[in-house]
Coordinates of C-alpha atoms in Angstrom, one line a residue:
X460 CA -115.6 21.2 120.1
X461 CA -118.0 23.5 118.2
X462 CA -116.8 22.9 114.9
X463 CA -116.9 19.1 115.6
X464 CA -120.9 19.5 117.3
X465 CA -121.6 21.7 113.8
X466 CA -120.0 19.0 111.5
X467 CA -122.6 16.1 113.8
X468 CA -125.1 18.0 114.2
X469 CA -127.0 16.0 115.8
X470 CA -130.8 15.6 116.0
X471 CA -131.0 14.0 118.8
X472 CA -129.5 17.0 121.4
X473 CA -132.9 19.0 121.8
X474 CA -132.5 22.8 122.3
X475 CA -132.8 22.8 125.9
X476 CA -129.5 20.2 126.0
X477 CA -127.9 21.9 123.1
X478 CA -128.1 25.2 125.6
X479 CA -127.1 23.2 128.8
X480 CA -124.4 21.8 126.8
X481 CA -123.1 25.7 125.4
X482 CA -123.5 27.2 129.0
X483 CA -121.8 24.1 130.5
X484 CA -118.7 24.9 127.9
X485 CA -118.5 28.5 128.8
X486 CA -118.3 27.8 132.5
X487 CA -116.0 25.3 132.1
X488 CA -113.6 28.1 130.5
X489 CA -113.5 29.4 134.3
X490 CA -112.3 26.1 135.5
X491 CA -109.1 26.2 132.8
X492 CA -108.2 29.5 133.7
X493 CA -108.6 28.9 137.4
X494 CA -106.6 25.3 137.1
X495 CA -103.8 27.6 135.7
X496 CA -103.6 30.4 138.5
X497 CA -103.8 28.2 141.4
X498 CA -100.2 27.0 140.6
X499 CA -99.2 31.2 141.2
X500 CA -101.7 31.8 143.9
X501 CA -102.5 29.2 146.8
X502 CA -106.2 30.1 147.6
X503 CA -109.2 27.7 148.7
X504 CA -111.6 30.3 146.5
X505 CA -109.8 29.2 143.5
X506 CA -109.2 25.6 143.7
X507 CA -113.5 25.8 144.6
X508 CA -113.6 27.5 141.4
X509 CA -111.8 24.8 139.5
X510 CA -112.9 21.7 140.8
X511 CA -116.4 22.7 140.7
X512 CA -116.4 23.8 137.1
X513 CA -114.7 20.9 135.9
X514 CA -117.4 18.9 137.4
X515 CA -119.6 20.7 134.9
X516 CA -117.3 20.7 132.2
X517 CA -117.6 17.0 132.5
X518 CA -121.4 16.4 132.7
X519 CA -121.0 18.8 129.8
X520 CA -118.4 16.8 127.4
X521 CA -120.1 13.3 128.9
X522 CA -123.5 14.7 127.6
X523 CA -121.7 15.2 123.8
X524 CA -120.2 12.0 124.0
X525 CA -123.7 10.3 124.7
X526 CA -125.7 11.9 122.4
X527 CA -122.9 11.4 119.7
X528 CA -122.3 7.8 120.4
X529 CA -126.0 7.4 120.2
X530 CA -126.1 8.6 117.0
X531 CA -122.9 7.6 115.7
X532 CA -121.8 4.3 117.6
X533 CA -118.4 3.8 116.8
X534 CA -118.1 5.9 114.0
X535 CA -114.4 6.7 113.6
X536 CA -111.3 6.0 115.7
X537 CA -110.6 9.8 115.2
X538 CA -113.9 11.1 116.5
X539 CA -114.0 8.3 119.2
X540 CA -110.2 9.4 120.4
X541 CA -111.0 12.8 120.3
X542 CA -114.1 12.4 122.6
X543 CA -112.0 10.5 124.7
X544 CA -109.6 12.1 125.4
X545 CA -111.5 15.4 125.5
X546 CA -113.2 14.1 129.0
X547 CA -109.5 12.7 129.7
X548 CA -108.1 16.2 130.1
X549 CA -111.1 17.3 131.9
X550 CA -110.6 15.2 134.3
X551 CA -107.4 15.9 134.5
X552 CA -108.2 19.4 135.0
X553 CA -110.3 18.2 138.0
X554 CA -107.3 16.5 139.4
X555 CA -105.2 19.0 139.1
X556 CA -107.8 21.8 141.1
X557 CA -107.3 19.1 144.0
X558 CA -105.0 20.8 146.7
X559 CA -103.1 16.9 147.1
X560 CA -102.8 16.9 143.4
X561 CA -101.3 20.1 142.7
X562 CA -98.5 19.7 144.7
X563 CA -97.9 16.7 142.7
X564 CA -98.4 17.9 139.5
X565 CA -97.6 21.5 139.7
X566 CA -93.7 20.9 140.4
X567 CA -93.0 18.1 138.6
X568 CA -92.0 19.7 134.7
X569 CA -92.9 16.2 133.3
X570 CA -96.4 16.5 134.1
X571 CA -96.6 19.6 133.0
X572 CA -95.3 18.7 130.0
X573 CA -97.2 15.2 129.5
X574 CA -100.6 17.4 130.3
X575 CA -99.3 19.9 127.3
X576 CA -98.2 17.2 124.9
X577 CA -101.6 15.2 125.8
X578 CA -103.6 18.0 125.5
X579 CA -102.0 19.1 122.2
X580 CA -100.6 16.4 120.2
X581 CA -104.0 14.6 121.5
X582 CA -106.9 16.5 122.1
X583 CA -106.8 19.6 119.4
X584 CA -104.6 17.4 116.8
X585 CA -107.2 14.4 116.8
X586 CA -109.8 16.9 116.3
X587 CA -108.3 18.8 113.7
X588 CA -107.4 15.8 111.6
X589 CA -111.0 14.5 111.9
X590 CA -112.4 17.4 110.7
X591 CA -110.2 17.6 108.2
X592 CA -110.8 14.3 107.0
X593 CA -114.4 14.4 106.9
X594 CA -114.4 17.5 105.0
X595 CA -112.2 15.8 102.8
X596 CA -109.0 18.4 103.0
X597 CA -106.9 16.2 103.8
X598 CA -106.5 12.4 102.3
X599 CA -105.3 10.2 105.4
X600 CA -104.8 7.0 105.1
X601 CA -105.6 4.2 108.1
X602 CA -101.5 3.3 108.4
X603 CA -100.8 7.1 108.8
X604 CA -103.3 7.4 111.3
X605 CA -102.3 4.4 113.2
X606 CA -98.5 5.3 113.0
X607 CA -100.2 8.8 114.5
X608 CA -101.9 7.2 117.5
X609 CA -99.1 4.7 118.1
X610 CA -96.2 7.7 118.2
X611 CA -98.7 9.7 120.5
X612 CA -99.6 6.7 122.9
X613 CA -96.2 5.7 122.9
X614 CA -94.6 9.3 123.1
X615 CA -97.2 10.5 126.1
X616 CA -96.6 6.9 127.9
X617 CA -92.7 7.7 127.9
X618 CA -93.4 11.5 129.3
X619 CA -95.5 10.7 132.2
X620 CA -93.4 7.8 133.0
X621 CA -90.5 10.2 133.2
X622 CA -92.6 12.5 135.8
X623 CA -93.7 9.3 137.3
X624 CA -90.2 8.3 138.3
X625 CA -89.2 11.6 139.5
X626 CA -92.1 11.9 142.0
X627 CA -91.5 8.3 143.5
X628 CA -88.0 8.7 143.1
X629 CA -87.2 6.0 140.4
X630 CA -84.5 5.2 137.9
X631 CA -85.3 5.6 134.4
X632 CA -84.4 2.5 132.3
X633 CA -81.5 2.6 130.1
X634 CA -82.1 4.2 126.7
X635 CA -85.2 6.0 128.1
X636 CA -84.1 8.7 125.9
X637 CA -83.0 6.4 122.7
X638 CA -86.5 4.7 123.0
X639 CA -87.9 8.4 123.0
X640 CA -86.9 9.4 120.3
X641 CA -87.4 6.8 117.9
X642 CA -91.1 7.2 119.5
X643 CA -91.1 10.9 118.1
X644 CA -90.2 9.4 115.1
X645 CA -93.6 7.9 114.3
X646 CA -94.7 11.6 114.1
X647 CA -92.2 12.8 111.2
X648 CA -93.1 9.3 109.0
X649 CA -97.3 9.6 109.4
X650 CA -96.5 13.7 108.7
X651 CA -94.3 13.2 105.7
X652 CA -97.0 10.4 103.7
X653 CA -99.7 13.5 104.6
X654 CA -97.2 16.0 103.1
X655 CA -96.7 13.6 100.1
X656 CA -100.2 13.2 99.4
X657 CA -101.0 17.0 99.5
X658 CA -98.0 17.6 96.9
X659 CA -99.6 15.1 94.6
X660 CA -103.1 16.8 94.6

């Protein structure tokens, strides 16, 4: 998130915001590392901890996004996504810092791993490949990016619908896994035209 506030800078965050913003960040850091200790150790102090600086984490993030989108309406579906689902996992955070909610999500392995494929193959990978395309490293083209998001969407849709069915006690439909994998799929064709057009630079 700093590189991506440094690459639009924005004139329209004053000081005062660009501070609130910063501090806001830092103590959201407390509400990540509470959110993962609270799975280990079952105490009121530290689901206060979490929930309450998630809530600041996301005035923080929603600040960002309404400055930027002042600024930049619309810009790029790679900016936009990353925003998005920036305040996604926040919230998701703030969710999960909910006693109901952790009993959920905690000891179900699916949400845990669609909040680790969201969070990974989403958030940090949409950022990277913006910046990476604005600072023209890295030549993508719309298709590859759209194969990108569609393998994603379609990939994190399958995930949470698999921890979704084990909670409520569901059958899977038949080729869940088939249909899985050809989704991961998407990933190793937008991957390969970037590898391509590096190798011909």
């Amino acid at each position: 998130m700093g590189l991506f506030l440094k690459k639009n800078h924005t004139d329209r965050i004053t000081s005062p915001w660009i501070n609130k913003i910063f501090y806001g960040f830092q103590i959201g850091v407390f509400g990540a590392i509470a959110v993962s200790y609270i799975s280990i150790f079952d105490s009121i102090f530290l689901h206060l901890i979490a929930t309450i600086t998630s809530l600041i984490w996301m005035l923080s993030i929603g600040a960002v996004i309404y400055f930027y989108i002042q600024k930049y309406p619309f810009k790029n579906v790679l900016s936009n996504g990353f925003l998005f689902l920036f305040i996604t996992k926040v919230c998701m955070m703030f969710f999960a810092s909910i006693p109901y909610f952790k009993e959920i999500i905690f000891y179900n392995n699916d949400f845990i791993m669609s909040y680790l494929h969201f969070n990974f193959l989403g958030v940090i990978n949409f950022g990277l490949l913006y910046l990476l395309k604005e600072n023209n490293l890295l030549n993508l083209s719309r298709i590859s990016i759209l194969v990108y998001i569609a393998g994603f969407l379609a990939t994190e849709f399958l995930i949470a619908y698999k921890g979704i069915c084990l909670w409520l006690g569901w059958a899977f439909f038949e080729n869940y896994f088939l249909l899985l994998s050809l989704a991961s799929g998407l990933f190793l064709i937008c991957v390969s035209e970037w590898l391509f057009r590096i190798n011909r630079n």
